[in-house]
mmCIF file of C-alpha atoms and ligand atoms in Angstrom:
data_model
loop_
_atom_site.group_PDB
_atom_site.id
_atom_site.type_symbol
_atom_site.label_atom_id
_atom_site.label_comp_id
_atom_site.label_asym_id
_atom_site.label_seq_id
_atom_site.Cartn_x
_atom_site.Cartn_y
_atom_site.Cartn_z
ATOM 1 C CA MET A 26 0.013 -0.078 0.125
ATOM 2 C CA LYS A 27 1.346 3.521 -0.886
ATOM 3 C CA GLU A 28 2.381 5.574 2.057
ATOM 4 C CA GLU A 29 0.293 8.359 0.893
ATOM 5 C CA ILE A 30 -2.878 6.133 1.101
ATOM 6 C CA ILE A 31 -1.844 4.825 4.435
ATOM 7 C CA GLU A 32 -1.389 8.593 5.646
ATOM 8 C CA LYS A 33 -5.132 9.269 4.515
ATOM 9 C CA TYR A 34 -6.309 6.309 6.381
ATOM 10 C CA LYS A 35 -4.343 7.405 9.593
ATOM 11 C CA LYS A 36 -5.682 10.840 9.269
ATOM 12 C CA ALA A 37 -9.270 9.720 9.055
ATOM 13 C CA GLY A 38 -8.620 7.185 11.992
ATOM 14 C CA LYS A 39 -7.495 9.977 14.004
ATOM 15 C CA ILE A 40 -10.457 12.349 13.223
ATOM 16 C CA ALA A 41 -12.910 9.517 13.998
ATOM 17 C CA LYS A 42 -11.338 8.756 17.164
ATOM 18 C CA GLU A 43 -11.565 12.216 18.381
ATOM 19 C CA ALA A 44 -15.217 12.652 17.102
ATOM 20 C CA LEU A 45 -16.210 9.505 18.904
ATOM 21 C CA GLU A 46 -14.449 10.850 22.108
ATOM 22 C CA LEU A 47 -16.641 13.793 21.611
ATOM 23 C CA ALA A 48 -19.682 11.755 21.298
ATOM 24 C CA VAL A 49 -19.201 9.831 24.384
ATOM 25 C CA GLU A 50 -18.787 13.215 26.225
ATOM 26 C CA LEU A 51 -22.049 14.675 25.097
ATOM 27 C CA THR A 52 -24.136 11.315 25.376
ATOM 28 C CA LYS A 53 -25.897 12.334 28.815
ATOM 29 C CA GLU A 54 -29.262 11.816 30.230
ATOM 30 C CA ASN A 55 -31.805 14.423 28.899
ATOM 31 C CA VAL A 56 -29.619 15.359 25.977
ATOM 32 C CA LYS A 57 -31.027 15.025 22.483
ATOM 33 C CA ALA A 58 -29.787 12.540 20.343
ATOM 34 C CA ILE A 59 -29.824 15.040 17.259
ATOM 35 C CA GLU A 60 -27.737 17.496 19.127
ATOM 36 C CA VAL A 61 -25.021 14.644 19.600
ATOM 37 C CA ALA A 62 -25.192 13.757 15.776
ATOM 38 C CA GLU A 63 -24.911 17.365 14.640
ATOM 39 C CA LYS A 64 -22.257 18.370 16.746
ATOM 40 C CA VAL A 65 -20.100 15.153 16.136
ATOM 41 C CA GLU A 66 -20.639 15.493 12.424
ATOM 42 C CA ASN A 67 -19.568 19.021 12.356
ATOM 43 C CA LYS A 68 -16.534 18.196 14.349
ATOM 44 C CA ILE A 69 -15.491 15.771 11.760
ATOM 45 C CA ILE A 70 -15.556 18.275 9.103
ATOM 46 C CA GLU A 71 -13.792 20.904 11.581
ATOM 47 C CA LEU A 72 -10.870 18.434 11.927
ATOM 48 C CA GLY A 73 -10.324 18.277 8.234
ATOM 49 C CA GLY A 74 -12.535 15.031 7.415
ATOM 50 C CA LYS A 75 -15.855 14.137 5.987
ATOM 51 C CA PRO A 76 -18.516 12.008 7.699
ATOM 52 C CA ALA A 77 -18.465 8.701 5.754
ATOM 53 C CA TRP A 78 -22.049 8.204 7.239
ATOM 54 C CA PRO A 79 -24.358 9.768 9.404
ATOM 55 C CA LEU A 80 -23.499 9.347 13.184
ATOM 56 C CA ASN A 81 -25.287 5.997 14.148
ATOM 57 C CA ILE A 82 -26.893 6.213 17.622
ATOM 58 C CA SER A 83 -28.358 2.847 18.374
ATOM 59 C CA ILE A 84 -30.209 2.551 21.708
ATOM 60 C CA ASN A 85 -30.669 -0.658 23.922
ATOM 61 C CA SER A 86 -32.009 -3.435 21.776
ATOM 62 C CA ILE A 87 -31.461 -1.389 18.499
ATOM 63 C CA ALA A 88 -28.063 -2.619 17.308
ATOM 64 C CA ALA A 89 -27.232 -0.522 14.270
ATOM 65 C CA HIS A 90 -28.460 1.864 11.449
ATOM 66 C CA TRP A 91 -30.384 4.415 13.694
ATOM 67 C CA THR A 92 -29.717 8.186 13.145
ATOM 68 C CA PRO A 93 -32.038 11.140 13.976
ATOM 69 C CA LYS A 94 -34.428 12.476 11.397
ATOM 70 C CA ILE A 95 -34.951 16.179 10.794
ATOM 71 C CA ASN A 96 -36.135 17.717 14.295
ATOM 72 C CA ASP A 97 -36.039 14.324 16.024
ATOM 73 C CA GLU A 98 -37.055 14.578 19.680
ATOM 74 C CA THR A 99 -35.370 11.595 20.783
ATOM 75 C CA VAL A 100 -33.711 12.248 24.237
ATOM 76 C CA PHE A 101 -31.397 9.809 26.367
ATOM 77 C CA LYS A 102 -32.768 8.403 29.389
ATOM 78 C CA GLU A 103 -31.071 6.915 32.500
ATOM 79 C CA GLY A 104 -30.327 3.372 31.888
ATOM 80 C CA ASP A 105 -30.194 3.688 28.002
ATOM 81 C CA LEU A 106 -27.262 1.505 26.296
ATOM 82 C CA VAL A 107 -25.961 3.547 23.533
ATOM 83 C CA LYS A 108 -23.962 2.361 20.773
ATOM 84 C CA LEU A 109 -22.092 5.287 19.185
ATOM 85 C CA ASP A 110 -20.705 4.486 15.559
ATOM 86 C CA VAL A 111 -18.579 7.064 13.835
ATOM 87 C CA GLY A 112 -17.321 7.006 10.124
ATOM 88 C CA VAL A 113 -14.918 9.571 8.885
ATOM 89 C CA HIS A 114 -13.244 9.485 5.347
ATOM 90 C CA VAL A 115 -10.334 11.380 4.123
ATOM 91 C CA ASP A 116 -10.527 11.655 0.221
ATOM 92 C CA GLY A 117 -12.797 8.257 0.542
ATOM 93 C CA PHE A 118 -10.158 6.374 2.715
ATOM 94 C CA ILE A 119 -12.522 5.285 5.487
ATOM 95 C CA ALA A 120 -12.157 5.027 9.244
ATOM 96 C CA ASP A 121 -14.818 3.146 11.256
ATOM 97 C CA ILE A 122 -15.051 3.152 15.123
ATOM 98 C CA ALA A 123 -17.857 2.443 17.790
ATOM 99 C CA LYS A 124 -18.245 2.330 21.444
ATOM 100 C CA THR A 125 -20.873 1.384 23.991
ATOM 101 C CA VAL A 126 -21.774 3.892 26.752
ATOM 102 C CA GLU A 127 -24.508 3.428 29.447
ATOM 103 C CA ILE A 128 -26.436 6.557 30.764
ATOM 104 C CA GLY A 129 -26.267 6.982 34.423
ATOM 105 C CA THR A 130 -26.413 3.384 35.611
ATOM 106 C CA ASN A 131 -23.839 0.314 35.547
ATOM 107 C CA ASN A 132 -26.246 -2.480 34.875
ATOM 108 C CA TRP A 133 -24.588 -3.375 31.638
ATOM 109 C CA GLU A 134 -20.943 -3.099 32.376
ATOM 110 C CA LYS A 135 -20.159 -6.606 31.757
ATOM 111 C CA LEU A 136 -21.780 -6.718 28.508
ATOM 112 C CA ILE A 137 -19.994 -3.645 27.381
ATOM 113 C CA ARG A 138 -16.816 -5.344 28.503
ATOM 114 C CA ALA A 139 -17.760 -8.421 26.474
ATOM 115 C CA SER A 140 -17.632 -6.667 23.110
ATOM 116 C CA GLU A 141 -14.594 -4.680 24.222
ATOM 117 C CA GLU A 142 -12.533 -7.662 25.226
ATOM 118 C CA ALA A 143 -13.590 -9.584 22.015
ATOM 119 C CA LEU A 144 -12.377 -6.646 20.076
ATOM 120 C CA GLU A 145 -9.028 -6.588 21.775
ATOM 121 C CA GLU A 146 -8.421 -10.121 21.259
ATOM 122 C CA ALA A 147 -9.316 -10.066 17.698
ATOM 123 C CA LEU A 148 -7.113 -7.116 17.002
ATOM 124 C CA LYS A 149 -4.049 -9.018 18.709
ATOM 125 C CA ILE A 150 -4.229 -11.650 15.983
ATOM 126 C CA ALA A 151 -5.309 -9.773 13.063
ATOM 127 C CA LYS A 152 -2.262 -9.904 10.681
ATOM 128 C CA PRO A 153 -1.543 -11.308 7.159
ATOM 129 C CA GLY A 154 -2.321 -15.014 6.999
ATOM 130 C CA THR A 155 -4.903 -15.136 9.847
ATOM 131 C CA THR A 156 -8.062 -16.646 8.786
ATOM 132 C CA ILE A 157 -11.421 -15.057 9.257
ATOM 133 C CA SER A 158 -12.630 -17.929 11.146
ATOM 134 C CA GLU A 159 -9.897 -17.614 13.726
ATOM 135 C CA ILE A 160 -11.027 -13.835 14.336
ATOM 136 C CA GLY A 161 -14.399 -15.110 14.575
ATOM 137 C CA ALA A 162 -13.604 -17.992 17.119
ATOM 138 C CA VAL A 163 -11.622 -15.506 19.365
ATOM 139 C CA VAL A 164 -14.730 -13.006 19.220
ATOM 140 C CA GLU A 165 -17.197 -15.830 19.947
ATOM 141 C CA ASN A 166 -15.000 -17.238 22.591
ATOM 142 C CA LYS A 167 -14.503 -14.024 24.731
ATOM 143 C CA ILE A 168 -18.181 -13.031 24.411
ATOM 144 C CA LYS A 169 -19.304 -16.368 25.681
ATOM 145 C CA GLU A 170 -16.872 -16.350 28.402
ATOM 146 C CA HIS A 171 -18.649 -13.446 29.804
ATOM 147 C CA GLY A 172 -22.062 -15.296 29.614
ATOM 148 C CA PHE A 173 -23.355 -13.624 26.502
ATOM 149 C CA VAL A 174 -23.863 -14.250 22.904
ATOM 150 C CA PRO A 175 -22.364 -12.669 19.755
ATOM 151 C CA ILE A 176 -24.764 -11.545 17.181
ATOM 152 C CA ALA A 177 -24.176 -13.858 14.287
ATOM 153 C CA ASN A 178 -25.716 -11.842 11.297
ATOM 154 C CA LEU A 179 -23.774 -8.643 12.035
ATOM 155 C CA SER A 180 -20.119 -8.867 11.064
ATOM 156 C CA GLY A 181 -17.063 -6.618 10.589
ATOM 157 C CA HIS A 182 -16.004 -5.829 6.982
ATOM 158 C CA GLY A 183 -13.305 -4.774 4.575
ATOM 159 C CA VAL A 184 -13.184 -0.840 3.586
ATOM 160 C CA ASP A 185 -12.093 0.654 0.557
ATOM 161 C CA GLU A 186 -11.885 3.985 -1.287
ATOM 162 C CA TYR A 187 -15.504 5.239 -0.903
ATOM 163 C CA GLU A 188 -16.698 1.830 -0.167
ATOM 164 C CA ASN A 189 -17.887 1.285 3.483
ATOM 165 C CA HIS A 190 -18.623 -2.193 3.253
ATOM 166 C CA THR A 191 -16.518 -4.591 1.217
ATOM 167 C CA SER A 192 -14.930 -8.082 1.316
ATOM 168 C CA PRO A 193 -13.710 -9.685 3.474
ATOM 169 C CA THR A 194 -16.584 -10.314 5.756
ATOM 170 C CA ILE A 195 -15.067 -10.536 9.454
ATOM 171 C CA PRO A 196 -17.525 -12.967 11.500
ATOM 172 C CA ASN A 197 -18.594 -12.698 14.933
ATOM 173 C CA PHE A 198 -18.357 -16.555 15.304
ATOM 174 C CA ASP A 199 -16.203 -19.211 14.077
ATOM 175 C CA ASN A 200 -17.738 -19.813 10.588
ATOM 176 C CA LYS A 201 -14.949 -22.344 9.494
ATOM 177 C CA SER A 202 -13.832 -20.100 6.515
ATOM 178 C CA ASN A 203 -10.275 -20.701 5.619
ATOM 179 C CA GLN A 204 -10.301 -17.310 3.921
ATOM 180 C CA LYS A 205 -6.993 -15.364 4.958
ATOM 181 C CA LEU A 206 -6.413 -11.848 5.607
ATOM 182 C CA LYS A 207 -3.894 -10.427 3.204
ATOM 183 C CA GLU A 208 -1.320 -7.446 3.467
ATOM 184 C CA GLY A 209 -3.088 -4.255 2.502
ATOM 185 C CA ASP A 210 -6.584 -5.319 3.677
ATOM 186 C CA VAL A 211 -8.211 -2.678 5.568
ATOM 187 C CA ILE A 212 -10.819 -4.105 7.818
ATOM 188 C CA ALA A 213 -13.139 -2.919 10.637
ATOM 189 C CA ILE A 214 -13.805 -5.685 13.284
ATOM 190 C CA GLU A 215 -16.889 -4.979 15.181
ATOM 191 C CA PRO A 216 -18.041 -7.645 17.886
ATOM 192 C CA PHE A 217 -21.676 -7.256 18.920
ATOM 193 C CA ALA A 218 -22.741 -8.810 22.101
ATOM 194 C CA THR A 219 -26.308 -9.324 23.662
ATOM 195 C CA ASP A 220 -28.195 -11.085 26.376
ATOM 196 C CA GLY A 221 -30.636 -12.174 23.783
ATOM 197 C CA VAL A 222 -30.907 -14.866 21.219
ATOM 198 C CA GLY A 223 -28.015 -13.425 19.023
ATOM 199 C CA LYS A 224 -29.860 -12.432 15.785
ATOM 200 C CA VAL A 225 -30.849 -9.023 14.408
ATOM 201 C CA ILE A 226 -33.899 -8.540 12.298
ATOM 202 C CA ASP A 227 -34.952 -5.455 10.352
ATOM 203 C CA ALA A 228 -37.152 -3.083 12.285
ATOM 204 C CA LYS A 229 -38.556 0.023 10.403
ATOM 205 C CA ASN A 230 -36.980 2.060 7.746
ATOM 206 C CA SER A 231 -34.178 3.966 9.076
ATOM 207 C CA GLU A 232 -33.069 7.540 8.256
ATOM 208 C CA ILE A 233 -30.052 6.268 6.371
ATOM 209 C CA TYR A 234 -29.777 5.944 2.726
ATOM 210 C CA LYS A 235 -27.280 5.172 0.012
ATOM 211 C CA LEU A 236 -27.160 5.746 -3.777
ATOM 212 C CA GLU A 237 -28.289 2.701 -5.891
ATOM 213 C CA VAL A 238 -28.039 3.551 -9.204
ATOM 214 C CA PRO A 239 -28.077 7.305 -10.448
ATOM 215 C CA LYS A 240 -31.312 6.984 -12.640
ATOM 216 C CA PRO A 241 -32.847 9.873 -14.609
ATOM 217 C CA THR A 242 -35.955 11.430 -13.153
ATOM 218 C CA ARG A 243 -38.227 14.355 -14.232
ATOM 219 C CA GLN A 244 -39.031 15.317 -10.815
ATOM 220 C CA ARG A 245 -36.937 18.551 -9.890
ATOM 221 C CA MET A 246 -36.428 18.025 -6.166
ATOM 222 C CA ALA A 247 -35.243 14.450 -6.959
ATOM 223 C CA ARG A 248 -32.916 15.548 -9.497
ATOM 224 C CA LYS A 249 -31.550 18.164 -6.987
ATOM 225 C CA ILE A 250 -31.098 15.663 -4.379
ATOM 226 C CA LEU A 251 -29.183 13.383 -6.791
ATOM 227 C CA GLU A 252 -26.980 16.002 -7.828
ATOM 228 C CA GLN A 253 -26.012 16.788 -4.049
ATOM 229 C CA ILE A 254 -25.535 13.069 -3.548
ATOM 230 C CA ALA A 255 -23.243 12.714 -6.439
ATOM 231 C CA LYS A 256 -21.367 15.730 -5.432
ATOM 232 C CA GLU A 257 -20.866 15.067 -1.791
ATOM 233 C CA HIS A 258 -21.465 11.641 -0.911
ATOM 234 C CA LEU A 259 -21.082 9.396 -3.858
ATOM 235 C CA THR A 260 -21.420 5.981 -2.760
ATOM 236 C CA LEU A 261 -21.443 6.505 0.929
ATOM 237 C CA PRO A 262 -24.573 6.593 3.020
ATOM 238 C CA PHE A 263 -26.025 9.855 3.862
ATOM 239 C CA CYS A 264 -29.477 11.135 5.712
ATOM 240 C CA LYS A 265 -32.230 13.698 4.987
ATOM 241 C CA ARG A 266 -30.752 15.992 7.560
ATOM 242 C CA TRP A 267 -27.628 16.389 5.546
ATOM 243 C CA LEU A 268 -29.530 17.414 2.395
ATOM 244 C CA GLN A 269 -31.863 20.093 4.057
ATOM 245 C CA LYS A 270 -29.475 22.868 2.985
ATOM 246 C CA SER A 271 -30.069 22.168 -0.722
ATOM 247 C CA VAL A 272 -33.789 21.133 -0.711
ATOM 248 C CA LYS A 273 -36.270 22.294 1.896
ATOM 249 C CA GLY A 274 -39.237 21.083 3.557
ATOM 250 C CA PHE A 275 -42.046 19.248 1.435
ATOM 251 C CA GLY A 276 -39.916 19.217 -1.603
ATOM 252 C CA LEU A 277 -37.173 17.096 0.302
ATOM 253 C CA GLU A 278 -39.729 14.627 1.298
ATOM 254 C CA MET A 279 -41.088 14.425 -2.204
ATOM 255 C CA GLY A 280 -37.718 14.111 -3.744
ATOM 256 C CA PHE A 281 -36.895 11.220 -1.465
ATOM 257 C CA ARG A 282 -39.978 9.668 -2.017
ATOM 258 C CA GLU A 283 -39.505 9.809 -5.846
ATOM 259 C CA LEU A 284 -35.901 8.413 -5.591
ATOM 260 C CA LYS A 285 -37.049 5.455 -3.592
ATOM 261 C CA ARG A 286 -39.703 4.893 -5.988
ATOM 262 C CA ILE A 287 -37.572 4.688 -8.891
ATOM 263 C CA GLU A 288 -34.966 2.499 -6.832
ATOM 264 C CA ALA A 289 -32.352 5.155 -7.309
ATOM 265 C CA ILE A 290 -31.709 5.245 -3.576
ATOM 266 C CA HIS A 291 -31.566 2.405 -0.886
ATOM 267 C CA ASN A 292 -33.269 3.065 2.422
ATOM 268 C CA PHE A 293 -31.370 0.871 5.280
ATOM 269 C CA SER A 294 -33.471 -0.659 7.755
ATOM 270 C CA VAL A 295 -33.018 -0.275 11.621
ATOM 271 C CA LEU A 296 -31.498 -3.486 13.037
ATOM 272 C CA LYS A 297 -33.069 -4.704 16.154
ATOM 273 C CA GLU A 298 -32.143 -7.716 18.308
ATOM 274 C CA GLU A 299 -34.776 -10.293 17.583
ATOM 275 C CA SER A 300 -35.672 -11.229 21.249
ATOM 276 C CA ASP A 301 -35.254 -7.539 22.253
ATOM 277 C CA GLY A 302 -32.008 -8.258 24.054
ATOM 278 C CA MET A 303 -29.664 -5.531 25.050
ATOM 279 C CA VAL A 304 -26.765 -4.940 22.503
ATOM 280 C CA SER A 305 -23.230 -3.772 23.075
ATOM 281 C CA GLN A 306 -20.717 -3.211 20.233
ATOM 282 C CA ALA A 307 -16.945 -2.276 19.999
ATOM 283 C CA GLU A 308 -15.220 -1.450 16.887
ATOM 284 C CA HIS A 309 -11.849 -0.526 15.406
ATOM 285 C CA THR A 310 -10.425 -0.244 11.938
ATOM 286 C CA ILE A 311 -6.844 -1.746 11.120
ATOM 287 C CA ILE A 312 -4.795 -1.821 8.154
ATOM 288 C CA ILE A 313 -3.161 -5.358 7.748
ATOM 289 C CA LEU A 314 0.521 -5.176 7.366
ATOM 290 C CA ASP A 315 3.230 -7.273 8.902
ATOM 291 C CA GLU A 316 3.103 -4.810 11.474
ATOM 292 C CA PRO A 317 -0.714 -3.894 11.541
ATOM 293 C CA ILE A 318 -1.815 -0.273 12.114
ATOM 294 C CA ILE A 319 -5.036 0.355 14.109
ATOM 295 C CA ILE A 320 -6.006 3.642 12.632
ATOM 296 C CA THR A 321 -8.481 4.285 15.250
ATOM 297 C CA LYS A 322 -6.378 3.772 18.293
HETATM 298 MN MN1 MN B 411 -18.927 1.200 12.549
HETATM 299 MN MN1 MN B 412 -18.316 -1.074 10.592
#
């Protein structure tokens, strides 16, 4: 991998780490989730990066893909278990980092520790030649050791230029795959632990979208939104909050409806633990080299 690209990943990682620290600091009882999202996303820009996706704020049995809508009223409450998942890119090179915090209580300390320790163990063995099942086994064992269950249908993943999810898939259980990590792979490892059955299902539509195919449309608002996506987000996820500056009010709703109808954009589902179990997550991004670089540490 070119030194220049490694530097971009490192810069994205450093910004992501700082942005996550701010998110953790702001996530307190009675604070609005949208306030945290906006401040963290602005901080990323201030530090010279771009948000690679909207800040994911997933509470309790929601595992992933929740971000506040425009004027969202969601407020953090005592006892909430909050997964904060930050994505930053520098010229398309992505850092992905997440942490779980508990609001005002200590009921889920063990669950939080389970995903964090699983991540630490996985990072220790992530190098060229390690199989993805070896990583999965380490994650699974560590989580089970704490008396919890890994979420089997959520996994870590590779990242690439303007691609937030690419191969290889990094399982959170021993999937018996012999696929090996290679020098130059950039991967996010993200163990999810739960006291539920260990599976997520699609809940309602989320506020997170991604460009599918830039299809032609006659609708003016839809065209304006597509232009903005092509200019700013390309193939990375985005949300309506981010497009308010270019298209206002009802036009924004109409444009999104049209783009969904013609399948120009994909709307992610909120992912929820099937048995309503509580969920913790921890995540870092690492460049697989002889001396691996954890860019988000
Ligand atoms: Mn993430
Ligand atoms: Mn990830």
